[in-house]
mmCIF file of C-alpha atoms in Angstrom:
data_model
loop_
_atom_site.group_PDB
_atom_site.id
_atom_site.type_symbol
_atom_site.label_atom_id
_atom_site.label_comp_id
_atom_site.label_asym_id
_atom_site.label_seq_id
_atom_site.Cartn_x
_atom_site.Cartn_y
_atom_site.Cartn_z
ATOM 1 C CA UNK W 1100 0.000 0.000 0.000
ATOM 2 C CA UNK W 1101 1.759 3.235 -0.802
ATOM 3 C CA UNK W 1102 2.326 6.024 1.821
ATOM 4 C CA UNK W 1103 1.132 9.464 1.946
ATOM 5 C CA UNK W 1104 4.068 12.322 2.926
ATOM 6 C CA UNK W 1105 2.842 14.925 4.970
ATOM 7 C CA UNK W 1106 4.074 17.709 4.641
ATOM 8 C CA UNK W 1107 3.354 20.517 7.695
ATOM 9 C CA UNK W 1108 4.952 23.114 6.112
ATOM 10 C CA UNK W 1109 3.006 22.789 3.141
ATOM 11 C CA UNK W 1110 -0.166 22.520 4.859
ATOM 12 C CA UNK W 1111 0.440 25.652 6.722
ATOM 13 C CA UNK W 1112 0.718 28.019 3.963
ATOM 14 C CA UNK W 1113 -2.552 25.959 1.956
ATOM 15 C CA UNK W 1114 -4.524 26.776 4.517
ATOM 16 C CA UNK W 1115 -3.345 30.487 4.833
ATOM 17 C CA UNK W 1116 -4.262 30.961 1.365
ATOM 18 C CA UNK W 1117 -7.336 29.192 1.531
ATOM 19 C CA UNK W 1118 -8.914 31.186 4.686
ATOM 20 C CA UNK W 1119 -7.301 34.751 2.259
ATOM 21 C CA UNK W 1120 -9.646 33.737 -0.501
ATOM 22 C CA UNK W 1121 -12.584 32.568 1.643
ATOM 23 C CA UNK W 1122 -12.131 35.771 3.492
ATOM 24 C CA UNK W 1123 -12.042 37.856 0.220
ATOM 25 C CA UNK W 1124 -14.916 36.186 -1.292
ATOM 26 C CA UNK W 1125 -17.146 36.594 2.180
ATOM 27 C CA UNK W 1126 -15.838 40.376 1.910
ATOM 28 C CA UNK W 1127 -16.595 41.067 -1.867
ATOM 29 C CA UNK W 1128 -19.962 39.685 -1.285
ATOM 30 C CA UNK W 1129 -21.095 41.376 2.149
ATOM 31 C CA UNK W 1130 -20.391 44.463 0.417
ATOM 32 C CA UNK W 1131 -22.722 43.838 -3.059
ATOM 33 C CA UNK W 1132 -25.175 42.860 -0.839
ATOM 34 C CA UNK W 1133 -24.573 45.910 1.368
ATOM 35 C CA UNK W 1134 -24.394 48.374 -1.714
ATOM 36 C CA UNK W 1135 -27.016 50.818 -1.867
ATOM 37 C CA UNK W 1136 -29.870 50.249 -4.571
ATOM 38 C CA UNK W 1137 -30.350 53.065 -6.586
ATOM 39 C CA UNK W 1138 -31.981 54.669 -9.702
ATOM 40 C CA UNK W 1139 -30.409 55.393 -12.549
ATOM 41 C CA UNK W 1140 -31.605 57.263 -15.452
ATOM 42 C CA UNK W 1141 -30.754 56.371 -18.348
ATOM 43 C CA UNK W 1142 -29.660 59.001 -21.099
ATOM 44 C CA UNK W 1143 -30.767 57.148 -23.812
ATOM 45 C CA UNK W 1144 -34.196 56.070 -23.247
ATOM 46 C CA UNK W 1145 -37.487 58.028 -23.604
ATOM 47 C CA UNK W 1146 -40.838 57.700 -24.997
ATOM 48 C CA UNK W 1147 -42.651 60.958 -26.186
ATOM 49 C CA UNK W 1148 -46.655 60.865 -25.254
ATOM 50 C CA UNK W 1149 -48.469 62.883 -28.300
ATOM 51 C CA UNK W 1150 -51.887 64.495 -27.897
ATOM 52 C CA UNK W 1151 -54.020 67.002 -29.181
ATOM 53 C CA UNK W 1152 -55.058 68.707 -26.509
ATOM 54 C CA UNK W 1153 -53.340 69.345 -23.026
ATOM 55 C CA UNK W 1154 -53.789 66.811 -20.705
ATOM 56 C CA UNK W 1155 -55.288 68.466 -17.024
ATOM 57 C CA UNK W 1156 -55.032 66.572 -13.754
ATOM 58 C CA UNK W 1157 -55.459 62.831 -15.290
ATOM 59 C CA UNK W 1158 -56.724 60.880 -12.776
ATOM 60 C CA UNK W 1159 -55.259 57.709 -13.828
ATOM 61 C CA UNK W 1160 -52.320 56.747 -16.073
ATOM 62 C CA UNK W 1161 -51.730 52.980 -15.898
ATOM 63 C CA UNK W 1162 -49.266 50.399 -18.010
ATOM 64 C CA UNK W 1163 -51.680 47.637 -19.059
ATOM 65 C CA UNK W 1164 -49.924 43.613 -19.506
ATOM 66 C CA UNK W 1165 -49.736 44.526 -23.332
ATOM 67 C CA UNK W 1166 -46.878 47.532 -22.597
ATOM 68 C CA UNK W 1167 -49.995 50.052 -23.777
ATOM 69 C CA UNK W 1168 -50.344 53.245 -22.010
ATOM 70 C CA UNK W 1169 -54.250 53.770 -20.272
ATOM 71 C CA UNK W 1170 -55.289 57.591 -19.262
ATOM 72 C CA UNK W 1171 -58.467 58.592 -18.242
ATOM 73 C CA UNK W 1172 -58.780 61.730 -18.420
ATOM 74 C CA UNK W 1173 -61.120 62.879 -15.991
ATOM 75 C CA UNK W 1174 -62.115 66.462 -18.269
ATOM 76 C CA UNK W 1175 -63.037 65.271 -20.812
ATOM 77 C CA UNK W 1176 -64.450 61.697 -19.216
ATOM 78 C CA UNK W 1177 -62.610 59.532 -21.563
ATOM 79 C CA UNK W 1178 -60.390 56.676 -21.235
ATOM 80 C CA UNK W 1179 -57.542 56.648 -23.526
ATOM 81 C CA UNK W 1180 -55.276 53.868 -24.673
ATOM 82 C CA UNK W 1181 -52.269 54.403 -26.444
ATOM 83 C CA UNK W 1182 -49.539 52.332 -28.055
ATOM 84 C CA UNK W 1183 -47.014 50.097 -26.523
ATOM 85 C CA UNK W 1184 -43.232 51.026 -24.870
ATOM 86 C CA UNK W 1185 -41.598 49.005 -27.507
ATOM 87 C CA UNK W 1186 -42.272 52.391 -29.669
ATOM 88 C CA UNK W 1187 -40.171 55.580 -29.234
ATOM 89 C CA UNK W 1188 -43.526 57.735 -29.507
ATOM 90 C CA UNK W 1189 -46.963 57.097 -28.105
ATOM 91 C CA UNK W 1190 -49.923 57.825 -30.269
ATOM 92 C CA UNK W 1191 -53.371 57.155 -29.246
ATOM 93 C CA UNK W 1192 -55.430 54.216 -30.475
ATOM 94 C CA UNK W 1193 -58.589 54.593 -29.256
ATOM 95 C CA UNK W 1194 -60.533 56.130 -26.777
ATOM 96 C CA UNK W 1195 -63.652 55.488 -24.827
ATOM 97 C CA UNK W 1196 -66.144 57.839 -23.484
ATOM 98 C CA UNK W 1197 -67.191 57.571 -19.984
ATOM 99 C CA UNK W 1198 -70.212 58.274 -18.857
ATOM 100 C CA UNK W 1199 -70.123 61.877 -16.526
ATOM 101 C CA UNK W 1200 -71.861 59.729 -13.311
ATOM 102 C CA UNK W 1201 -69.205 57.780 -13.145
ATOM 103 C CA UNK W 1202 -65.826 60.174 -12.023
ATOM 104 C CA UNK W 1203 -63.552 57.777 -11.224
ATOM 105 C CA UNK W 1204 -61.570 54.567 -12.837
ATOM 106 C CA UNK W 1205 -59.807 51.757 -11.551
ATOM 107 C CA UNK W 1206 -57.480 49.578 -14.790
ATOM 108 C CA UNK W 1207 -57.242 45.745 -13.661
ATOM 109 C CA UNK W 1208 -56.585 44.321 -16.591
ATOM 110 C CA UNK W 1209 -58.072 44.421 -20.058
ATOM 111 C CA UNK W 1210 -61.218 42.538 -19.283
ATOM 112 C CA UNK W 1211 -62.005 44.382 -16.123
ATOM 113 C CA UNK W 1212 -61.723 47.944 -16.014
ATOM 114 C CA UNK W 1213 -63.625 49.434 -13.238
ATOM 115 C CA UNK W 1214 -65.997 52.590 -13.898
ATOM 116 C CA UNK W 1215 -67.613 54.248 -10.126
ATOM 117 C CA UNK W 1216 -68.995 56.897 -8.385
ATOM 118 C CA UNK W 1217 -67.405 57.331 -5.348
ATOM 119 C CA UNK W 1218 -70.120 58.679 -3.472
ATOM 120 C CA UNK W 1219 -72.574 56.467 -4.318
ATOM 121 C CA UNK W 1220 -71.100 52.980 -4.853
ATOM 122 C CA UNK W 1221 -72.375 52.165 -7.858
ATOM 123 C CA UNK W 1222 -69.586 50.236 -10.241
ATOM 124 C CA UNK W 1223 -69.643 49.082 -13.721
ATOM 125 C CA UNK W 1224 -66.483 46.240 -15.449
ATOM 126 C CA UNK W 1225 -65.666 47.209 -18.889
ATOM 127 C CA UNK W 1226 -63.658 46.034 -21.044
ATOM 128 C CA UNK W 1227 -60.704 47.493 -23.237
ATOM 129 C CA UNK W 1228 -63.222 48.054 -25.907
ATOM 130 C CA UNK W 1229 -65.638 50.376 -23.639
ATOM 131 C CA UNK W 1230 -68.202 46.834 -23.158
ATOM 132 C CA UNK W 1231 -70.179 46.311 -19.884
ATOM 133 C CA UNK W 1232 -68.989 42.820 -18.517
ATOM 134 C CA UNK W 1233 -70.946 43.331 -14.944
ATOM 135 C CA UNK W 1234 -72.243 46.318 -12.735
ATOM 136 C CA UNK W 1235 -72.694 46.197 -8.671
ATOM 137 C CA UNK W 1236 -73.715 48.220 -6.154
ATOM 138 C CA UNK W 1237 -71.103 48.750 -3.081
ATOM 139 C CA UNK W 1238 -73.185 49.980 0.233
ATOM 140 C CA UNK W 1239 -71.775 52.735 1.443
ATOM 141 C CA UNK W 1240 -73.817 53.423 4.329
ATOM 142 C CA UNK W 1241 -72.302 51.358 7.173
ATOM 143 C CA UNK W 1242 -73.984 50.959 10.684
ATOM 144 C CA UNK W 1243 -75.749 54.523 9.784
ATOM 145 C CA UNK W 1244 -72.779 56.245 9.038
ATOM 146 C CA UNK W 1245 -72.202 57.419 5.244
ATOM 147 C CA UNK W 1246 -68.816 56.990 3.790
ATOM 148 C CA UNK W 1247 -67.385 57.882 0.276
ATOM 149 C CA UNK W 1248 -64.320 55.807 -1.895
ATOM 150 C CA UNK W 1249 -61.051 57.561 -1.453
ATOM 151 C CA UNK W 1250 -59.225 57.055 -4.433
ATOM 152 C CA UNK W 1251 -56.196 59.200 -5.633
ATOM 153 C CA UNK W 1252 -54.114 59.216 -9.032
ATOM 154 C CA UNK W 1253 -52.594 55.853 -7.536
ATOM 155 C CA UNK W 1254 -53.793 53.279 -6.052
ATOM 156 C CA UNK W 1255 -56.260 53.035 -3.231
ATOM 157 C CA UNK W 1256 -58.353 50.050 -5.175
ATOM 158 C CA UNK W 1257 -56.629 46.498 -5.394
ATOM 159 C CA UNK W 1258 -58.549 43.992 -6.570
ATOM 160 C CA UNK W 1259 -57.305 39.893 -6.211
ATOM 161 C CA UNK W 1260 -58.991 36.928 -5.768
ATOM 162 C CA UNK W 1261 -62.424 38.362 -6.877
ATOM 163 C CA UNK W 1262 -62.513 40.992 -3.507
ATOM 164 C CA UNK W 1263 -62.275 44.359 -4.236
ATOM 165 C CA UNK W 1264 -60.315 46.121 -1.440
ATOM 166 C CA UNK W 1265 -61.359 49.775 -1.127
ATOM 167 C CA UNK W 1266 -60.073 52.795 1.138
ATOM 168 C CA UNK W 1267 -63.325 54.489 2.156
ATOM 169 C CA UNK W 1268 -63.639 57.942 4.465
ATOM 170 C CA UNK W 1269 -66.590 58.795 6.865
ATOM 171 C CA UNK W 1270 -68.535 61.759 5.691
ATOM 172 C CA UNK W 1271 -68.749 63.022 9.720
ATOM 173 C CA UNK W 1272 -66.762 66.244 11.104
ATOM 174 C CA UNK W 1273 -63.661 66.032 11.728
ATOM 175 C CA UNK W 1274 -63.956 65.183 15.673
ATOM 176 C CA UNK W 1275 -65.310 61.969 14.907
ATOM 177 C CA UNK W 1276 -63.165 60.992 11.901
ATOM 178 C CA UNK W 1277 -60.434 59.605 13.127
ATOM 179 C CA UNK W 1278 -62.839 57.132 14.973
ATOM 180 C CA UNK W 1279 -64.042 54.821 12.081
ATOM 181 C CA UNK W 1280 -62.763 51.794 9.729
ATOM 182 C CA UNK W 1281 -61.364 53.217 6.845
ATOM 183 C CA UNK W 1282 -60.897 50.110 4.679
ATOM 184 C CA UNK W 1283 -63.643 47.616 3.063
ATOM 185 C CA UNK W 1284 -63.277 44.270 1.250
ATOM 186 C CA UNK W 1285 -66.179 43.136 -0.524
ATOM 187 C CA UNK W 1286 -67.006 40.393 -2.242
ATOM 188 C CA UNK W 1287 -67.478 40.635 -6.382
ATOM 189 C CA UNK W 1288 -69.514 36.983 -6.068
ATOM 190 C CA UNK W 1289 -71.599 37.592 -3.230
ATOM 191 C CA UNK W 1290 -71.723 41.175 -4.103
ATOM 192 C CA UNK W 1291 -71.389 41.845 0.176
ATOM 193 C CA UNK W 1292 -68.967 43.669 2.527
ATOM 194 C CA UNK W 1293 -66.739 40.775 4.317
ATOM 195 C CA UNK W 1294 -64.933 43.171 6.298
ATOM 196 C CA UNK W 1295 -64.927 46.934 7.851
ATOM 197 C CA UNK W 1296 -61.344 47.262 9.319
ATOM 198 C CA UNK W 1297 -58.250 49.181 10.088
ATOM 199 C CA UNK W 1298 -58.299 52.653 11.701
ATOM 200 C CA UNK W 1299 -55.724 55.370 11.036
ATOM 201 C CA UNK W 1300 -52.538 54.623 12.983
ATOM 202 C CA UNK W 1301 -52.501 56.131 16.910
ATOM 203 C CA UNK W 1302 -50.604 58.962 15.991
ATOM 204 C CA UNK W 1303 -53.593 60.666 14.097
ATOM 205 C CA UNK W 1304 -55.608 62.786 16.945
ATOM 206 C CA UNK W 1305 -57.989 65.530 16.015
ATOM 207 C CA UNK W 1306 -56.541 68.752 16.848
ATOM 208 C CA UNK W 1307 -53.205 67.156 16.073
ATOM 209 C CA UNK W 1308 -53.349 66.022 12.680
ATOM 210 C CA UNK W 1309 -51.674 67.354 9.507
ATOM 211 C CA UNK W 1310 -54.728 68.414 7.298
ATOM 212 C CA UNK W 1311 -55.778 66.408 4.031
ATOM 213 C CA UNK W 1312 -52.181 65.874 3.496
ATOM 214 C CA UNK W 1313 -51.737 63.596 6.417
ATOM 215 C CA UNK W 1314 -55.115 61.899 5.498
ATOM 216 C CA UNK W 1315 -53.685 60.984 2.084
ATOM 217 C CA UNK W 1316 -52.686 57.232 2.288
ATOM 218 C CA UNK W 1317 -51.792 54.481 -0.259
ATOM 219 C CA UNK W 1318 -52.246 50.731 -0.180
ATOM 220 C CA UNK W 1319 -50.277 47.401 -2.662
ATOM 221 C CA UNK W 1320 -50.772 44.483 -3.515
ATOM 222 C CA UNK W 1321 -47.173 43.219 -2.725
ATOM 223 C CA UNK W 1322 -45.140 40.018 -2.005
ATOM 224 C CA UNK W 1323 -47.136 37.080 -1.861
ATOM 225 C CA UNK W 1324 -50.360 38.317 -2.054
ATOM 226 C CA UNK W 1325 -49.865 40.906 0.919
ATOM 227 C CA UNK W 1326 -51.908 44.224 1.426
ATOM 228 C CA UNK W 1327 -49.431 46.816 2.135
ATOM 229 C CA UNK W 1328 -50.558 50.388 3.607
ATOM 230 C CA UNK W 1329 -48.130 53.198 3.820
ATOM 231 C CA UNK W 1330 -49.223 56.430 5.719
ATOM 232 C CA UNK W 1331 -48.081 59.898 4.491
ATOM 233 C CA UNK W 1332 -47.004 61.181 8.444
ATOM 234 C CA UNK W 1333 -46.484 57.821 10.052
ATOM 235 C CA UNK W 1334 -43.489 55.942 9.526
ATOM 236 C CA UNK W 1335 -43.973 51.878 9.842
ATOM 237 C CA UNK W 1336 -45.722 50.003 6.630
ATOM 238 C CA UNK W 1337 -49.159 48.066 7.627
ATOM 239 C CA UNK W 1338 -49.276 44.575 6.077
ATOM 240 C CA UNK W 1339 -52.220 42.503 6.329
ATOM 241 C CA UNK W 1340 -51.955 38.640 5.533
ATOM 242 C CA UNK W 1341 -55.376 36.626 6.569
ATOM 243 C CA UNK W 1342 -56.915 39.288 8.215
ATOM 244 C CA UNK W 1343 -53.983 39.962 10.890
ATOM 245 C CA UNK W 1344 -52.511 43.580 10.813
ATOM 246 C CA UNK W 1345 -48.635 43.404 11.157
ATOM 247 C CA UNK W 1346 -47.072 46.444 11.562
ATOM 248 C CA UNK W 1347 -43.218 46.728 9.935
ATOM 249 C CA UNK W 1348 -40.901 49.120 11.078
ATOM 250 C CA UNK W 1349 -38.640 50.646 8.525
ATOM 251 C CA UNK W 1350 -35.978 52.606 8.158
ATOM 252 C CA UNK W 1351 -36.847 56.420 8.032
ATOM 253 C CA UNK W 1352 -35.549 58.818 5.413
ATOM 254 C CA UNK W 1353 -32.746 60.646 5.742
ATOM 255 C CA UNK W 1354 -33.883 63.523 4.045
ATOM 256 C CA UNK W 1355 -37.090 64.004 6.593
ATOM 257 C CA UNK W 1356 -35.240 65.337 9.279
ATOM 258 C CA UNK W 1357 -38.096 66.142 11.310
ATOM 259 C CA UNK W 1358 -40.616 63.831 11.854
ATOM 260 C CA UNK W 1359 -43.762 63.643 11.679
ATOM 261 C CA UNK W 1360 -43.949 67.250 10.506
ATOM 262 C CA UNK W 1361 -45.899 70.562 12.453
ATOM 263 C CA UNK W 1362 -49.223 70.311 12.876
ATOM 264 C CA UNK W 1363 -51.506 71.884 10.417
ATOM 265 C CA UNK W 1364 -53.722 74.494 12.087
ATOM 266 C CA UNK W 1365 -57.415 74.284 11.533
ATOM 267 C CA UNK W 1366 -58.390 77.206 12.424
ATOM 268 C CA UNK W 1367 -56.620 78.636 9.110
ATOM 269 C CA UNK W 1368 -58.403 75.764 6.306
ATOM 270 C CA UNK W 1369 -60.421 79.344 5.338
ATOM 271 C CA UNK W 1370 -57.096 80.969 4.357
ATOM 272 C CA UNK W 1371 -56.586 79.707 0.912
ATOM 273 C CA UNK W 1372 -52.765 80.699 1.042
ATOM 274 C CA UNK W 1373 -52.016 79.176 4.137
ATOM 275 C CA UNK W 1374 -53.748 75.511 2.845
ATOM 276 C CA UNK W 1375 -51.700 75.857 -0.576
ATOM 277 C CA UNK W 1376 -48.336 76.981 1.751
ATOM 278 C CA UNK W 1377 -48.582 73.684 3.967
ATOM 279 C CA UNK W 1378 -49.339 71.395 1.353
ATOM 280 C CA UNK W 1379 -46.501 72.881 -0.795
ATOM 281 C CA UNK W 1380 -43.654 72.884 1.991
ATOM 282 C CA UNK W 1381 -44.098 70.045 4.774
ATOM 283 C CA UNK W 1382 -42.229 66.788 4.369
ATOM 284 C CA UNK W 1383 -44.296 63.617 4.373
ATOM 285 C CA UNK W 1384 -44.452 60.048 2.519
ATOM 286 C CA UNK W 1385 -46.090 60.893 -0.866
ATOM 287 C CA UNK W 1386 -47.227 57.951 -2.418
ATOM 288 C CA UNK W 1387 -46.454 53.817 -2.353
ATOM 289 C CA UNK W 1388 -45.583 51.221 -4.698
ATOM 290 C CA UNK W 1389 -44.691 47.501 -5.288
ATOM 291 C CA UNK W 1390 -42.239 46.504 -8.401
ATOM 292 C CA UNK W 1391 -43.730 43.350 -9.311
ATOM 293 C CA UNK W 1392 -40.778 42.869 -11.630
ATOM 294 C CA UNK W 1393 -38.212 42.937 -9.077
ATOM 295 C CA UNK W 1394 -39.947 42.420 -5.766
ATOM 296 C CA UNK W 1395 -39.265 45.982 -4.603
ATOM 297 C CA UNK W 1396 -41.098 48.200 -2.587
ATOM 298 C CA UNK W 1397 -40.787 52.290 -3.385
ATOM 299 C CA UNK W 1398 -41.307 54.862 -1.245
ATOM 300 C CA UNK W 1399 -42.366 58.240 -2.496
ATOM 301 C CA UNK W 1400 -40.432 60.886 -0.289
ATOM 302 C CA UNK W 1401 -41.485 64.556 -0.951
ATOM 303 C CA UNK W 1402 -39.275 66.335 1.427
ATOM 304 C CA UNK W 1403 -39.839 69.833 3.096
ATOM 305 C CA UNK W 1404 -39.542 73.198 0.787
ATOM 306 C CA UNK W 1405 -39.695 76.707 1.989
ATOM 307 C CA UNK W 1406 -41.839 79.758 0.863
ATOM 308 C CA UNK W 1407 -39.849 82.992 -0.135
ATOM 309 C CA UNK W 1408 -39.334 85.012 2.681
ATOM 310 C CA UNK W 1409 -38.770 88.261 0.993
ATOM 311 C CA UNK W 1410 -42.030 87.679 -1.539
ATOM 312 C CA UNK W 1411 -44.287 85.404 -0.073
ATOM 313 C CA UNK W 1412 -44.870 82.996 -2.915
ATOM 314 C CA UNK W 1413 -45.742 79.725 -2.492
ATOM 315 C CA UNK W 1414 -43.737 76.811 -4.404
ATOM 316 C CA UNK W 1415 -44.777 74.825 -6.905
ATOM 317 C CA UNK W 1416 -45.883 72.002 -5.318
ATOM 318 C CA UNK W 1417 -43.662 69.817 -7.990
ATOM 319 C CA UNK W 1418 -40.940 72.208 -6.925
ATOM 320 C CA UNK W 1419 -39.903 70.683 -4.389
ATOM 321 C CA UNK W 1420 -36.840 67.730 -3.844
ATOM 322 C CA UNK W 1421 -38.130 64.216 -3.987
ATOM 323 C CA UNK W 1422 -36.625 60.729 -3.187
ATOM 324 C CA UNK W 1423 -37.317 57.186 -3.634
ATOM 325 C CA UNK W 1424 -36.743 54.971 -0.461
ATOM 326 C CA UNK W 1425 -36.568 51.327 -2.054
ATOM 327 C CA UNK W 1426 -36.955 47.905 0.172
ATOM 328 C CA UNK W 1427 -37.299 44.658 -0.880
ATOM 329 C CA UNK W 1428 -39.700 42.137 -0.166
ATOM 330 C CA UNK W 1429 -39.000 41.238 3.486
ATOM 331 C CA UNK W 1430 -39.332 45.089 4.295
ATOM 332 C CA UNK W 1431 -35.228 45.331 3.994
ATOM 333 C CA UNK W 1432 -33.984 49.061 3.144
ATOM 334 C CA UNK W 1433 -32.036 48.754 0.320
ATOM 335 C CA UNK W 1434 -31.071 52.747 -1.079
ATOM 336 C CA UNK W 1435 -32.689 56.086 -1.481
ATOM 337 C CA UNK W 1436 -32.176 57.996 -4.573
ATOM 338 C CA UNK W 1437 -32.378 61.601 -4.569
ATOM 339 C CA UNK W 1438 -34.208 64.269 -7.044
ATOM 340 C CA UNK W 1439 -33.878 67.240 -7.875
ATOM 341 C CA UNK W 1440 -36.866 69.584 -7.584
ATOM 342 C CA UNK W 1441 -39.101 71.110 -10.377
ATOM 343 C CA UNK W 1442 -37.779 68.369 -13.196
ATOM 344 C CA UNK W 1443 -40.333 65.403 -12.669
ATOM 345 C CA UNK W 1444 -44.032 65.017 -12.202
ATOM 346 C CA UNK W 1445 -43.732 62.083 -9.034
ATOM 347 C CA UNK W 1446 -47.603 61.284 -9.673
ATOM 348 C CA UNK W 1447 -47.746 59.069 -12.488
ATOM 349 C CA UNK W 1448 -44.910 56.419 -11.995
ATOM 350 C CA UNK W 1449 -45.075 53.111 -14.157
ATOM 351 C CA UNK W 1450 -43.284 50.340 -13.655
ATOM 352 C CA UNK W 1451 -42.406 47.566 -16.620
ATOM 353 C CA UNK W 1452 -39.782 45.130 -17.154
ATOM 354 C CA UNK W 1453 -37.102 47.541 -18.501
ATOM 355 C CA UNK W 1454 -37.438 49.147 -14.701
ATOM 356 C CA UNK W 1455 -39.242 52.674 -13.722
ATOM 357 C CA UNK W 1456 -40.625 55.229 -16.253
ATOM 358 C CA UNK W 1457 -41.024 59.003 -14.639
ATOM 359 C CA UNK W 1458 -43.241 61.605 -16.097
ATOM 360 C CA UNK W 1459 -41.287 64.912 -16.901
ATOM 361 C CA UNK W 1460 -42.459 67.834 -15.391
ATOM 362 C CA UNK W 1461 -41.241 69.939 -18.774
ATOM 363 C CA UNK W 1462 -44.092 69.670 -21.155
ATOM 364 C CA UNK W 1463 -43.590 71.028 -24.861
ATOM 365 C CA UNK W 1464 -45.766 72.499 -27.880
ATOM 366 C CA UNK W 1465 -45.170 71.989 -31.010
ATOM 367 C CA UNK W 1466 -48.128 73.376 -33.468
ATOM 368 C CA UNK W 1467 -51.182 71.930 -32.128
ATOM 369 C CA UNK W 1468 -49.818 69.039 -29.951
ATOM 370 C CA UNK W 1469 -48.420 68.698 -26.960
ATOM 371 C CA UNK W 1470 -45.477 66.568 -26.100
ATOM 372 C CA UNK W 1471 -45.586 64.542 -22.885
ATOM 373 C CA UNK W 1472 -42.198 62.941 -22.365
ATOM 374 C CA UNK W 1473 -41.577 59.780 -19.318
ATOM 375 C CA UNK W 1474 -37.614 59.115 -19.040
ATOM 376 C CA UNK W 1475 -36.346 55.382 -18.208
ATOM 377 C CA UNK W 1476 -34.539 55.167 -14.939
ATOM 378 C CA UNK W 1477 -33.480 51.760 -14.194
ATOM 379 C CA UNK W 1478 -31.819 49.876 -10.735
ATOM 380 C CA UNK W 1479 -28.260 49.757 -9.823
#
């Protein structure tokens, strides 16, 4: 049988230069997992939205599955679809007229595009072609209290797994408000309200509140079929998984530096300048999303902006910085990329699988049309 020479010596330094590569590789890879996401934009790539007329305060603009762009533009009540992002310009394809009842519009998918009035429940489905697929009634008179739908430019309707999950607001004064449910699932088959839940967070206390800024919230369908509810003035996400509320705590941005922001005074909602002056300057969590390409989580961050001292005028309310706090799908903070002010409308972001598309705030004019351009930023 032959014998094996060991050799100590040798052994010594293998195993020196095995733990200095182990070591190395553990190092190299703690810090790309470390490394701050962020977004980059990406000098190349932009897409050029053409219309006729000037689009004012749409209330929706949505990617569809086919890469299309949706509007509906809430003037003229008229849903819009327009080509896909494989183009370098967007031109419209066709348009359907909505009917002036129904003021608000939540896209699905193609097959299920809901039409509503928010104060008085009533929905219709259409489809991509403007047909009625089904029409329901949502009660929105709960235990003798009336409430209307919430819904901003966003997102406040998810609908999965045939329930519709809606943000709704009592119609009571304000000393009561903070008192009810503000969230309702209900039940497309049985057409009935399953559940009345989920207050605003402790933190919200008439006569300490922050106006209809701080009542502005946003919800997401995120990882693993998770309802995720982000506050503007309150700093934890709220997930709810089988009916149990889990609150997250996250990490806070760095550009809020004081937080939750000053109260908003009450007694002033009758002085038009003041109401435009606090909405314009505080710092608060603007809106929520969930990258369903990438299992990210973004954070809108509109940070705090000052009004001219020597004149008195009020900034644009687009004037001011922004950042995007990104987290992945266990609620990790992974970056926060910083933007300029007065460069990019932060209302209408869409997310697609060549990463996140942002609206600028420049809009051109060339002859009759007017030019509508989103810029492609993409992930670190």
């Amino acid at each position: 049988m032959p014998s094996i020479n060991f050799n100590p010596k040798a052994a010594s330094i293998f195993f020196v230069n095995y733990i200095i590569c182990i070591s190395g590789f553990l190092l190299i890879s703690l810090y790309s997992c470390n490394e701050p996401k962020e977004l980059i934009l990406s000098p190349t790539k932009s897409i050029k939205v053409i219309r006729t007329k000037k689009l004012l305060n749409p209330m929706l603009i949505h990617n569809t599955e086919n890469g299309e762009l949706f509007i509906f533009n809430a003037p003229l009540s008229k849903c819009e679809i327009f080509n896909n992002f494989n183009s370098e310009t967007f031109t419209i394809k066709k348009a359907i007229n909505i009917l002036h009842e129904f003021n608000k519009v939540y896209y699905h998918n193609a097959d299920s595009i809901f039409i509503f009035h928010k104060r008085t429940g009533r929905f219709k489905i259409i489809d991509i072609n403007g047909h009625l697929v089904d029409s329901f009634l949502v009660p929105l008179i709960i235990n003798n209290t009336p409430f209307s739908i919430y819904y901003n430019s966003s997102h406040n309707i998810i609908y999965h797994n045939h329930i519709l999950y809606l943000t709704v607001f009592p119609v009571v004064s304000l000393n009561d408000f903070y008192n009810f449910p503000i969230e309702i699932q209900f039940d497309l088959i049985t057409q009935k309200i399953l559940s009345h839940h989920l207050k605003f967070p402790d933190n919200y206390i008439v006569g300490r509140e922050w106006g209809g800024i701080g009542r502005s919230n946003a919800k997401c369908l995120g990882h693993n079929g998770a309802i995720v509810h982000s506050f503007s003035v309150f700093q934890p996400f709220l997930t709810i998984r089988n009916s149990k509320i889990k609150l997250e705590k996250i990490k806070t941005s760095k550009y809020l530096m004081s937080f939750p922001p000053e109260y908003y005074i009450d007694s002033m909602s009758n002085d038009s300048k003041y109401v435009f002056g606090y909405a314009a300057t505080i710092g608060y969590y603007s809106d929520f999303f969930f990258d369903k390409y990438r299992n990210y989580y973004c954070r809108l961050v509109a940070h705090k902006n000052e009004i001219d001292r020597l004149t008195g005028v009020v900034p644009d309310y687009l004037d001011r910085n922004w950042s995007i706090m990104l987290f992945d799908h266990n609620f990790k903070f992974l970056g926060e990329t910083f933007f300029e002010g007065g460069k990019y409308d932060f209302h209408h972001l869409l997310f697609t699988e060549q990463g996140l598309w942002v609206l600028s705030k420049n809009i051109q004019k060339i002859n009759e049309d007017y030019l509508y351009t989103y810029h492609l930023m993409t992930y670190n």
